[in-house]
PDB file of C-alpha atoms in Angstrom:
ATOM      1  CA  MET X 367     -14.550 -46.655  38.585  1.00  0.00           C
ATOM      2  CA  ILE X 368     -18.240 -45.723  38.716  1.00  0.00           C
ATOM      3  CA  ILE X 369     -19.748 -44.196  35.569  1.00  0.00           C
ATOM      4  CA  PHE X 370     -22.980 -42.231  35.669  1.00  0.00           C
ATOM      5  CA  ASN X 371     -24.554 -41.977  32.209  1.00  0.00           C
ATOM      6  CA  THR X 372     -27.353 -39.446  32.282  1.00  0.00           C
ATOM      7  CA  ASP X 373     -29.805 -38.184  29.729  1.00  0.00           C
ATOM      8  CA  LEU X 374     -30.097 -34.390  29.744  1.00  0.00           C
ATOM      9  CA  ASP X 375     -33.467 -33.001  28.621  1.00  0.00           C
ATOM     10  CA  ASN X 376     -36.175 -33.618  31.232  1.00  0.00           C
ATOM     11  CA  THR X 377     -33.686 -35.649  33.267  1.00  0.00           C
ATOM     12  CA  MET X 378     -31.071 -33.065  34.291  1.00  0.00           C
ATOM     13  CA  ILE X 379     -32.201 -29.899  32.501  1.00  0.00           C
ATOM     14  CA  TYR X 380     -35.670 -28.541  31.821  1.00  0.00           C
ATOM     15  CA  SER X 381     -37.126 -26.341  29.108  1.00  0.00           C
ATOM     16  CA  TYR X 382     -38.458 -22.914  30.023  1.00  0.00           C
ATOM     17  CA  LYS X 383     -41.876 -24.447  29.319  1.00  0.00           C
ATOM     18  CA  HIS X 384     -41.447 -26.816  32.293  1.00  0.00           C
ATOM     19  CA  ASP X 385     -42.301 -25.492  35.750  1.00  0.00           C
ATOM     20  CA  ILE X 386     -39.438 -26.316  38.108  1.00  0.00           C
ATOM     21  CA  GLY X 387     -40.059 -23.395  40.455  1.00  0.00           C
ATOM     22  CA  GLU X 388     -38.413 -20.003  40.732  1.00  0.00           C
ATOM     23  CA  ASP X 389     -35.145 -21.099  42.346  1.00  0.00           C
ATOM     24  CA  LYS X 390     -33.419 -22.071  39.131  1.00  0.00           C
ATOM     25  CA  ILE X 391     -30.286 -21.359  37.099  1.00  0.00           C
ATOM     26  CA  CYS X 392     -30.000 -20.999  33.324  1.00  0.00           C
ATOM     27  CA  ALA X 393     -28.324 -24.022  31.712  1.00  0.00           C
ATOM     28  CA  GLU X 394     -28.734 -23.150  28.029  1.00  0.00           C
ATOM     29  CA  ILE X 395     -28.915 -20.011  25.924  1.00  0.00           C
ATOM     30  CA  TYR X 396     -30.122 -20.226  22.324  1.00  0.00           C
ATOM     31  CA  GLN X 397     -30.333 -17.258  19.974  1.00  0.00           C
ATOM     32  CA  GLY X 398     -29.982 -14.921  22.937  1.00  0.00           C
ATOM     33  CA  ARG X 399     -32.804 -16.525  24.939  1.00  0.00           C
ATOM     34  CA  GLN X 400     -32.614 -18.588  28.110  1.00  0.00           C
ATOM     35  CA  VAL X 401     -34.241 -21.847  27.043  1.00  0.00           C
ATOM     36  CA  SER X 402     -33.207 -24.497  29.599  1.00  0.00           C
ATOM     37  CA  PHE X 403     -32.731 -24.481  33.347  1.00  0.00           C
ATOM     38  CA  VAL X 404     -31.647 -26.552  36.337  1.00  0.00           C
ATOM     39  CA  THR X 405     -32.855 -26.066  39.867  1.00  0.00           C
ATOM     40  CA  ARG X 406     -30.309 -24.546  42.227  1.00  0.00           C
ATOM     41  CA  ARG X 407     -30.343 -27.777  44.216  1.00  0.00           C
ATOM     42  CA  THR X 408     -29.602 -29.748  41.033  1.00  0.00           C
ATOM     43  CA  ALA X 409     -26.631 -27.488  40.292  1.00  0.00           C
ATOM     44  CA  GLU X 410     -25.231 -28.142  43.767  1.00  0.00           C
ATOM     45  CA  LEU X 411     -25.766 -31.892  43.470  1.00  0.00           C
ATOM     46  CA  LEU X 412     -24.209 -32.022  40.003  1.00  0.00           C
ATOM     47  CA  LYS X 413     -20.952 -30.675  41.409  1.00  0.00           C
ATOM     48  CA  GLN X 414     -20.981 -33.287  44.172  1.00  0.00           C
ATOM     49  CA  VAL X 415     -21.781 -36.125  41.775  1.00  0.00           C
ATOM     50  CA  ASN X 416     -19.089 -35.004  39.340  1.00  0.00           C
ATOM     51  CA  GLU X 417     -16.536 -35.283  42.139  1.00  0.00           C
ATOM     52  CA  ALA X 418     -17.815 -38.670  43.328  1.00  0.00           C
ATOM     53  CA  VAL X 419     -18.173 -40.518  39.998  1.00  0.00           C
ATOM     54  CA  THR X 420     -17.404 -40.164  36.290  1.00  0.00           C
ATOM     55  CA  LEU X 421     -20.426 -38.190  35.068  1.00  0.00           C
ATOM     56  CA  VAL X 422     -21.132 -38.723  31.369  1.00  0.00           C
ATOM     57  CA  PRO X 423     -23.914 -36.709  29.704  1.00  0.00           C
ATOM     58  CA  THR X 424     -25.540 -39.161  27.259  1.00  0.00           C
ATOM     59  CA  THR X 425     -27.900 -37.457  24.845  1.00  0.00           C
ATOM     60  CA  THR X 426     -29.553 -37.600  21.442  1.00  0.00           C
ATOM     61  CA  ARG X 427     -28.643 -33.925  21.015  1.00  0.00           C
ATOM     62  CA  THR X 428     -26.253 -33.073  18.227  1.00  0.00           C
ATOM     63  CA  LEU X 429     -22.831 -31.709  19.088  1.00  0.00           C
ATOM     64  CA  GLU X 430     -24.012 -28.217  18.164  1.00  0.00           C
ATOM     65  CA  GLN X 431     -27.003 -28.519  20.510  1.00  0.00           C
ATOM     66  CA  TYR X 432     -24.991 -30.122  23.301  1.00  0.00           C
ATOM     67  CA  VAL X 433     -22.275 -27.456  23.513  1.00  0.00           C
ATOM     68  CA  ARG X 434     -24.910 -24.848  24.374  1.00  0.00           C
ATOM     69  CA  ILE X 435     -25.451 -26.547  27.738  1.00  0.00           C
ATOM     70  CA  ASP X 436     -23.649 -25.445  30.903  1.00  0.00           C
ATOM     71  CA  LEU X 437     -24.078 -27.848  33.810  1.00  0.00           C
ATOM     72  CA  GLY X 438     -22.134 -25.576  36.125  1.00  0.00           C
ATOM     73  CA  PHE X 439     -18.980 -27.619  36.764  1.00  0.00           C
ATOM     74  CA  GLY X 440     -16.951 -27.106  33.609  1.00  0.00           C
ATOM     75  CA  THR X 441     -16.484 -29.462  30.671  1.00  0.00           C
ATOM     76  CA  PRO X 442     -17.287 -33.097  31.545  1.00  0.00           C
ATOM     77  CA  HIS X 443     -14.335 -35.408  30.964  1.00  0.00           C
ATOM     78  CA  TYR X 444     -16.565 -37.579  28.756  1.00  0.00           C
ATOM     79  CA  ALA X 445     -19.844 -36.937  26.940  1.00  0.00           C
ATOM     80  CA  LEU X 446     -21.850 -39.050  24.503  1.00  0.00           C
ATOM     81  CA  VAL X 447     -23.875 -37.083  21.949  1.00  0.00           C
ATOM     82  CA  CYS X 448     -25.771 -37.960  18.745  1.00  0.00           C
ATOM     83  CA  ASN X 449     -27.461 -40.861  20.565  1.00  0.00           C
ATOM     84  CA  GLY X 450     -24.062 -42.200  21.560  1.00  0.00           C
ATOM     85  CA  GLY X 451     -22.563 -42.058  18.072  1.00  0.00           C
ATOM     86  CA  VAL X 452     -20.105 -39.330  19.021  1.00  0.00           C
ATOM     87  CA  LEU X 453     -17.815 -39.371  22.064  1.00  0.00           C
ATOM     88  CA  LEU X 454     -16.313 -36.161  23.397  1.00  0.00           C
ATOM     89  CA  VAL X 455     -13.190 -36.371  25.534  1.00  0.00           C
ATOM     90  CA  ASN X 456     -12.625 -33.105  27.382  1.00  0.00           C
ATOM     91  CA  GLY X 457     -14.900 -31.482  24.817  1.00  0.00           C
ATOM     92  CA  VAL X 458     -13.003 -32.820  21.777  1.00  0.00           C
ATOM     93  CA  GLU X 459     -14.516 -35.381  19.412  1.00  0.00           C
ATOM     94  CA  ASP X 460     -12.881 -38.822  19.467  1.00  0.00           C
ATOM     95  CA  GLU X 461     -12.407 -39.720  15.792  1.00  0.00           C
ATOM     96  CA  ARG X 462     -11.938 -43.442  16.390  1.00  0.00           C
ATOM     97  CA  TRP X 463     -15.203 -43.629  18.311  1.00  0.00           C
ATOM     98  CA  TYR X 464     -17.125 -41.969  15.452  1.00  0.00           C
ATOM     99  CA  LYS X 465     -15.467 -44.243  12.885  1.00  0.00           C
ATOM    100  CA  GLU X 466     -16.670 -47.306  14.788  1.00  0.00           C
ATOM    101  CA  SER X 467     -20.135 -45.764  15.198  1.00  0.00           C
ATOM    102  CA  PHE X 468     -20.405 -45.173  11.453  1.00  0.00           C
ATOM    103  CA  GLU X 469     -19.254 -48.705  10.727  1.00  0.00           C
ATOM    104  CA  ARG X 470     -22.076 -49.965  12.946  1.00  0.00           C
ATOM    105  CA  VAL X 471     -24.696 -48.120  10.854  1.00  0.00           C
ATOM    106  CA  GLU X 472     -23.028 -48.218   7.427  1.00  0.00           C
ATOM    107  CA  ASP X 473     -25.386 -50.924   6.194  1.00  0.00           C
ATOM    108  CA  CYS X 474     -28.329 -48.630   7.055  1.00  0.00           C
ATOM    109  CA  GLN X 475     -27.350 -45.746   4.783  1.00  0.00           C
ATOM    110  CA  ARG X 476     -29.833 -46.920   2.149  1.00  0.00           C
ATOM    111  CA  GLU X 477     -32.559 -47.021   4.785  1.00  0.00           C
ATOM    112  CA  LEU X 478     -31.682 -43.502   5.918  1.00  0.00           C
ATOM    113  CA  ALA X 479     -31.939 -42.336   2.297  1.00  0.00           C
ATOM    114  CA  LYS X 480     -35.350 -44.028   1.998  1.00  0.00           C
ATOM    115  CA  ALA X 481     -36.462 -42.358   5.225  1.00  0.00           C
ATOM    116  CA  GLU X 482     -35.371 -38.954   3.945  1.00  0.00           C
ATOM    117  CA  ALA X 483     -37.235 -39.462   0.666  1.00  0.00           C
ATOM    118  CA  SER X 484     -40.370 -40.487   2.563  1.00  0.00           C
ATOM    119  CA  LEU X 485     -40.184 -37.506   4.874  1.00  0.00           C
ATOM    120  CA  GLU X 486     -39.649 -35.138   1.935  1.00  0.00           C
ATOM    121  CA  LYS X 487     -43.112 -36.164   0.703  1.00  0.00           C
ATOM    122  CA  ASP X 488     -44.744 -36.174   4.150  1.00  0.00           C
ATOM    123  CA  GLU X 489     -47.393 -33.447   4.219  1.00  0.00           C
ATOM    124  CA  ASN X 490     -47.344 -33.498   8.025  1.00  0.00           C
ATOM    125  CA  ARG X 491     -43.657 -32.568   8.252  1.00  0.00           C
ATOM    126  CA  SER X 492     -43.201 -29.108   9.801  1.00  0.00           C
ATOM    127  CA  PHE X 493     -39.404 -28.800   9.907  1.00  0.00           C
ATOM    128  CA  GLU X 494     -36.359 -29.461   7.773  1.00  0.00           C
ATOM    129  CA  ILE X 495     -34.959 -32.994   7.628  1.00  0.00           C
ATOM    130  CA  ARG X 496     -31.611 -33.237   9.363  1.00  0.00           C
ATOM    131  CA  ASN X 497     -29.157 -36.041   8.701  1.00  0.00           C
ATOM    132  CA  ILE X 498     -27.058 -36.121  11.865  1.00  0.00           C
ATOM    133  CA  SER X 499     -23.472 -37.055  10.972  1.00  0.00           C
ATOM    134  CA  CYS X 500     -24.727 -39.867   8.683  1.00  0.00           C
ATOM    135  CA  LEU X 501     -25.935 -41.599  11.847  1.00  0.00           C
ATOM    136  CA  PHE X 502     -29.681 -40.871  12.051  1.00  0.00           C
ATOM    137  CA  LEU X 503     -32.442 -38.558  10.803  1.00  0.00           C
ATOM    138  CA  PHE X 504     -34.437 -35.978  12.716  1.00  0.00           C
ATOM    139  CA  THR X 505     -37.383 -33.737  11.837  1.00  0.00           C
ATOM    140  CA  LYS X 506     -40.666 -32.468  13.290  1.00  0.00           C
ATOM    141  CA  SER X 507     -44.235 -33.256  12.361  1.00  0.00           C
ATOM    142  CA  ASP X 508     -47.648 -31.790  13.063  1.00  0.00           C
ATOM    143  CA  LYS X 509     -48.912 -35.378  13.244  1.00  0.00           C
ATOM    144  CA  PRO X 510     -45.879 -37.311  14.489  1.00  0.00           C
ATOM    145  CA  GLN X 511     -47.690 -40.614  14.967  1.00  0.00           C
ATOM    146  CA  LEU X 512     -48.775 -40.618  11.327  1.00  0.00           C
ATOM    147  CA  SER X 513     -45.255 -39.689  10.213  1.00  0.00           C
ATOM    148  CA  VAL X 514     -43.834 -42.571  12.241  1.00  0.00           C
ATOM    149  CA  GLU X 515     -46.368 -45.009  10.795  1.00  0.00           C
ATOM    150  CA  ARG X 516     -45.434 -43.854   7.300  1.00  0.00           C
ATOM    151  CA  LEU X 517     -41.763 -44.522   8.008  1.00  0.00           C
ATOM    152  CA  GLN X 518     -42.523 -47.902   9.530  1.00  0.00           C
ATOM    153  CA  ASN X 519     -44.314 -48.882   6.312  1.00  0.00           C
ATOM    154  CA  THR X 520     -41.364 -47.684   4.227  1.00  0.00           C
ATOM    155  CA  LEU X 521     -38.285 -48.906   6.055  1.00  0.00           C
ATOM    156  CA  ASP X 522     -36.749 -52.258   6.896  1.00  0.00           C
ATOM    157  CA  MET X 523     -37.706 -52.370  10.557  1.00  0.00           C
ATOM    158  CA  ASP X 524     -35.251 -55.181  11.188  1.00  0.00           C
ATOM    159  CA  LYS X 525     -32.560 -52.556  10.673  1.00  0.00           C
ATOM    160  CA  MET X 526     -34.238 -49.350  11.828  1.00  0.00           C
ATOM    161  CA  ASP X 527     -36.102 -47.906  14.792  1.00  0.00           C
ATOM    162  CA  VAL X 528     -38.553 -45.033  14.413  1.00  0.00           C
ATOM    163  CA  PHE X 529     -39.678 -42.874  17.338  1.00  0.00           C
ATOM    164  CA  TYR X 530     -41.501 -39.700  18.078  1.00  0.00           C
ATOM    165  CA  ASN X 531     -41.147 -37.564  21.178  1.00  0.00           C
ATOM    166  CA  GLY X 532     -43.659 -34.752  21.190  1.00  0.00           C
ATOM    167  CA  VAL X 533     -43.473 -33.313  17.675  1.00  0.00           C
ATOM    168  CA  LYS X 534     -39.952 -34.640  17.074  1.00  0.00           C
ATOM    169  CA  VAL X 535     -39.582 -37.624  14.745  1.00  0.00           C
ATOM    170  CA  TYR X 536     -36.477 -39.812  14.518  1.00  0.00           C
ATOM    171  CA  ALA X 537     -35.297 -42.581  12.201  1.00  0.00           C
ATOM    172  CA  VAL X 538     -32.391 -44.375  13.868  1.00  0.00           C
ATOM    173  CA  PRO X 539     -30.437 -47.537  12.918  1.00  0.00           C
ATOM    174  CA  LYS X 540     -30.723 -50.300  15.495  1.00  0.00           C
ATOM    175  CA  GLY X 541     -26.934 -50.280  15.788  1.00  0.00           C
ATOM    176  CA  LEU X 542     -27.028 -46.778  17.242  1.00  0.00           C
ATOM    177  CA  THR X 543     -28.485 -46.733  20.751  1.00  0.00           C
ATOM    178  CA  LYS X 544     -27.463 -45.136  24.004  1.00  0.00           C
ATOM    179  CA  GLY X 545     -27.225 -48.625  25.466  1.00  0.00           C
ATOM    180  CA  ILE X 546     -24.641 -49.731  22.905  1.00  0.00           C
ATOM    181  CA  ALA X 547     -22.677 -46.552  23.630  1.00  0.00           C
ATOM    182  CA  VAL X 548     -22.810 -47.200  27.378  1.00  0.00           C
ATOM    183  CA  ASN X 549     -21.411 -50.697  26.898  1.00  0.00           C
ATOM    184  CA  ARG X 550     -18.678 -49.430  24.580  1.00  0.00           C
ATOM    185  CA  LEU X 551     -17.628 -46.782  27.099  1.00  0.00           C
ATOM    186  CA  ARG X 552     -17.806 -49.257  29.982  1.00  0.00           C
ATOM    187  CA  GLU X 553     -15.379 -51.534  28.140  1.00  0.00           C
ATOM    188  CA  MET X 554     -13.120 -48.662  27.098  1.00  0.00           C
ATOM    189  CA  LEU X 555     -12.788 -47.301  30.641  1.00  0.00           C
ATOM    190  CA  GLY X 556     -12.967 -50.594  32.504  1.00  0.00           C
ATOM    191  CA  ALA X 557     -15.818 -49.400  34.717  1.00  0.00           C
ATOM    192  CA  ASP X 558     -16.766 -51.407  37.793  1.00  0.00           C
ATOM    193  CA  LEU X 559     -20.304 -50.020  37.980  1.00  0.00           C
ATOM    194  CA  VAL X 560     -22.593 -48.106  35.626  1.00  0.00           C
ATOM    195  CA  ILE X 561     -25.526 -46.008  36.822  1.00  0.00           C
ATOM    196  CA  SER X 562     -27.926 -44.468  34.316  1.00  0.00           C
ATOM    197  CA  ALA X 563     -30.912 -42.131  34.324  1.00  0.00           C
ATOM    198  CA  GLY X 564     -33.409 -41.234  31.621  1.00  0.00           C
ATOM    199  CA  ASP X 565     -37.027 -40.289  31.109  1.00  0.00           C
ATOM    200  CA  SER X 566     -38.172 -41.393  27.633  1.00  0.00           C
ATOM    201  CA  GLU X 567     -38.509 -44.352  25.278  1.00  0.00           C
ATOM    202  CA  PHE X 568     -35.199 -43.327  23.725  1.00  0.00           C
ATOM    203  CA  ASP X 569     -33.594 -44.061  27.088  1.00  0.00           C
ATOM    204  CA  VAL X 570     -34.743 -47.680  27.433  1.00  0.00           C
ATOM    205  CA  PRO X 571     -31.437 -49.071  26.051  1.00  0.00           C
ATOM    206  CA  LEU X 572     -29.523 -46.619  28.257  1.00  0.00           C
ATOM    207  CA  LEU X 573     -31.359 -47.802  31.357  1.00  0.00           C
ATOM    208  CA  ASN X 574     -31.140 -51.485  30.452  1.00  0.00           C
ATOM    209  CA  ALA X 575     -27.375 -51.295  29.926  1.00  0.00           C
ATOM    210  CA  ALA X 576     -26.723 -50.048  33.469  1.00  0.00           C
ATOM    211  CA  ASP X 577     -26.162 -51.910  36.712  1.00  0.00           C
ATOM    212  CA  ALA X 578     -28.446 -49.400  38.454  1.00  0.00           C
ATOM    213  CA  ALA X 579     -31.104 -47.544  36.445  1.00  0.00           C
ATOM    214  CA  ILE X 580     -33.182 -44.577  37.621  1.00  0.00           C
ATOM    215  CA  ALA X 581     -36.444 -43.544  35.948  1.00  0.00           C
ATOM    216  CA  PRO X 582     -39.271 -41.122  36.735  1.00  0.00           C
ATOM    217  CA  ALA X 583     -42.738 -42.036  37.888  1.00  0.00           C
ATOM    218  CA  GLY X 584     -44.944 -42.586  34.864  1.00  0.00           C
ATOM    219  CA  PHE X 585     -42.074 -43.780  32.679  1.00  0.00           C
ATOM    220  CA  PRO X 586     -43.551 -44.775  29.275  1.00  0.00           C
ATOM    221  CA  GLU X 587     -43.811 -48.538  28.794  1.00  0.00           C
ATOM    222  CA  PRO X 588     -41.966 -49.515  31.975  1.00  0.00           C
ATOM    223  CA  GLU X 589     -42.366 -53.171  31.031  1.00  0.00           C
ATOM    224  CA  LYS X 590     -39.524 -52.649  28.524  1.00  0.00           C
ATOM    225  CA  LEU X 591     -37.105 -52.047  31.386  1.00  0.00           C
ATOM    226  CA  THR X 592     -35.133 -55.037  32.627  1.00  0.00           C
ATOM    227  CA  GLY X 593     -33.553 -55.666  36.004  1.00  0.00           C
ATOM    228  CA  SER X 594     -34.799 -53.686  38.994  1.00  0.00           C
ATOM    229  CA  PRO X 595     -34.949 -50.020  38.005  1.00  0.00           C
ATOM    230  CA  ILE X 596     -35.377 -47.385  40.694  1.00  0.00           C
ATOM    231  CA  PHE X 597     -38.536 -45.372  40.062  1.00  0.00           C
ATOM    232  CA  MET X 598     -39.143 -41.976  41.581  1.00  0.00           C
ATOM    233  CA  GLU X 599     -42.297 -41.907  43.678  1.00  0.00           C
ATOM    234  CA  GLY X 600     -44.480 -38.941  44.493  1.00  0.00           C
ATOM    235  CA  SER X 601     -43.825 -35.339  43.553  1.00  0.00           C
ATOM    236  CA  GLY X 602     -40.545 -33.488  43.323  1.00  0.00           C
ATOM    237  CA  ILE X 603     -37.897 -32.692  40.750  1.00  0.00           C
ATOM    238  CA  PHE X 604     -36.616 -35.799  38.965  1.00  0.00           C
ATOM    239  CA  SER X 605     -33.078 -34.452  38.529  1.00  0.00           C
ATOM    240  CA  GLU X 606     -32.705 -33.923  42.270  1.00  0.00           C
ATOM    241  CA  PHE X 607     -34.018 -37.423  43.005  1.00  0.00           C
ATOM    242  CA  VAL X 608     -31.586 -38.934  40.492  1.00  0.00           C
ATOM    243  CA  LEU X 609     -28.516 -37.150  41.790  1.00  0.00           C
ATOM    244  CA  GLU X 610     -29.294 -37.945  45.418  1.00  0.00           C
ATOM    245  CA  LYS X 611     -29.644 -41.631  44.458  1.00  0.00           C
ATOM    246  CA  VAL X 612     -26.332 -41.569  42.583  1.00  0.00           C
ATOM    247  CA  LEU X 613     -24.558 -40.103  45.590  1.00  0.00           C
ATOM    248  CA  ASP X 614     -26.144 -42.737  47.825  1.00  0.00           C
ATOM    249  CA  ILE X 615     -25.085 -45.575  45.515  1.00  0.00           C
ATOM    250  CA  ALA X 616     -21.565 -44.184  45.174  1.00  0.00           C
ATOM    251  CA  LYS X 617     -21.252 -43.877  48.951  1.00  0.00           C
ATOM    252  CA  ARG X 618     -22.381 -47.475  49.504  1.00  0.00           C
ATOM    253  CA  LYS X 619     -20.109 -48.843  46.765  1.00  0.00           C
ATOM    254  CA  GLY X 620     -17.163 -46.745  47.940  1.00  0.00           C
TER     255      GLY X 620
END
């Protein structure tokens, strides 16, 4: 079995703010607005990849945010949401998976409470604080770097990771990474090969857990990636590059 764990935002789907050309298909509707898209070529390739390998969306999105997405080939057999803390099997949450995820971060509940208290007092915070299934915290900040530095000075950084991506700020236990989720799913399914793709710092564990990792040109801090990742070169749409590479790898391994 070949598993393809792929990040979604800016890897497979793109915000309406991102120029991917006119030949595109809506992939997400939120509050009546079309907010995310895939290129038509990506939609075609997704169907081919889904038939060739076990395609597993692997995202930091919450379940509520994830179910808004339509990749054009029906419900994936498996999906990892909440940074890998929640596994969906045919769209239904696997309770045993979540129980194990919570057990992995249970000793960080005090740190999450400290992070929430710190963010409550953060004058730069511009959004509500969301505790995602008792797994991690998310908010937004007008000065995300300062908000992250504040959290770093507050929390036990041996237990926690703190990131920002644009204006989004996250406080996440070290026991909750996409890479850990990839390894758990690999063991559960007995996969022979894992391919992964991602575009951000959040995806470093995801990429490092795979046998073949695919990243865009200009990936932040590429020195954190291990092995021999495949980097996209030149211009083009990253999602199309990724899916063509997956099909090529699957063909060679098959």
